Amino acid sequence: MSGVLNLVATLTSKYESSFEPGTFRHRSRDLTTRPPRPDTSLEL
């Protein structure tokens, strides 16, 4: 049974390491700190 647990732990760590920690948080923070673009759809 320990072999199965080792396999699960290995796959989990590989899956988690494929994502950089905080990637989504940094991306959303960039969106909030960027100045809002003027809404040109209202201008005719």
mmCIF file of C-alpha atoms in Angstrom:
data_model
loop_
_atom_site.group_PDB
_atom_site.id
_atom_site.type_symbol
_atom_site.label_atom_id
_atom_site.label_comp_id
_atom_site.label_asym_id
_atom_site.label_seq_id
_atom_site.Cartn_x
_atom_site.Cartn_y
_atom_site.Cartn_z
ATOM 1 C CA MET A 1 0.000 0.000 0.000
ATOM 2 C CA SER A 2 2.899 2.360 0.658
ATOM 3 C CA GLY A 3 3.853 2.149 -3.015
ATOM 4 C CA VAL A 4 0.472 3.582 -3.994
ATOM 5 C CA LEU A 5 0.862 6.412 -1.491
ATOM 6 C CA ASN A 6 4.312 7.217 -2.849
ATOM 7 C CA LEU A 7 2.906 7.320 -6.385
ATOM 8 C CA VAL A 8 0.104 9.670 -5.337
ATOM 9 C CA ALA A 9 2.547 11.936 -3.510
ATOM 10 C CA THR A 10 4.863 12.038 -6.536
ATOM 11 C CA LEU A 11 2.070 12.840 -8.984
ATOM 12 C CA THR A 12 0.656 15.494 -6.650
ATOM 13 C CA SER A 13 3.990 17.253 -6.243
ATOM 14 C CA LYS A 14 4.629 17.176 -10.003
ATOM 15 C CA TYR A 15 1.161 18.591 -10.678
ATOM 16 C CA GLU A 16 1.566 21.361 -8.110
ATOM 17 C CA SER A 17 5.069 22.266 -9.302
ATOM 18 C CA SER A 18 3.758 22.804 -12.838
ATOM 19 C CA PHE A 19 2.012 25.925 -11.505
ATOM 20 C CA GLU A 20 4.060 28.774 -10.097
ATOM 21 C CA PRO A 21 2.741 29.705 -6.669
ATOM 22 C CA GLY A 22 0.913 33.014 -6.726
ATOM 23 C CA THR A 23 0.624 33.172 -10.515
ATOM 24 C CA PHE A 24 -3.098 33.853 -10.483
ATOM 25 C CA ARG A 25 -2.834 36.257 -7.564
ATOM 26 C CA HIS A 26 -0.180 38.352 -9.303
ATOM 27 C CA ARG A 27 -2.197 38.415 -12.507
ATOM 28 C CA SER A 28 -5.351 39.658 -10.768
ATOM 29 C CA ARG A 29 -3.310 42.227 -8.849
ATOM 30 C CA ASP A 30 -1.910 43.586 -12.122
ATOM 31 C CA LEU A 31 -5.434 43.978 -13.444
ATOM 32 C CA THR A 32 -6.558 45.946 -10.403
ATOM 33 C CA THR A 33 -3.533 48.270 -10.315
ATOM 34 C CA ARG A 34 -3.722 49.143 -14.011
ATOM 35 C CA PRO A 35 -5.493 52.443 -14.690
ATOM 36 C CA PRO A 36 -8.921 51.897 -16.258
ATOM 37 C CA ARG A 37 -9.055 52.405 -19.991
ATOM 38 C CA PRO A 38 -11.425 55.107 -21.216
ATOM 39 C CA ASP A 39 -14.644 53.616 -22.536
ATOM 40 C CA THR A 40 -14.485 54.478 -26.234
ATOM 41 C CA SER A 41 -17.676 52.603 -27.074
ATOM 42 C CA LEU A 42 -19.749 55.590 -25.895
ATOM 43 C CA GLU A 43 -17.988 58.029 -28.219
ATOM 44 C CA LEU A 44 -19.600 58.300 -31.667
#
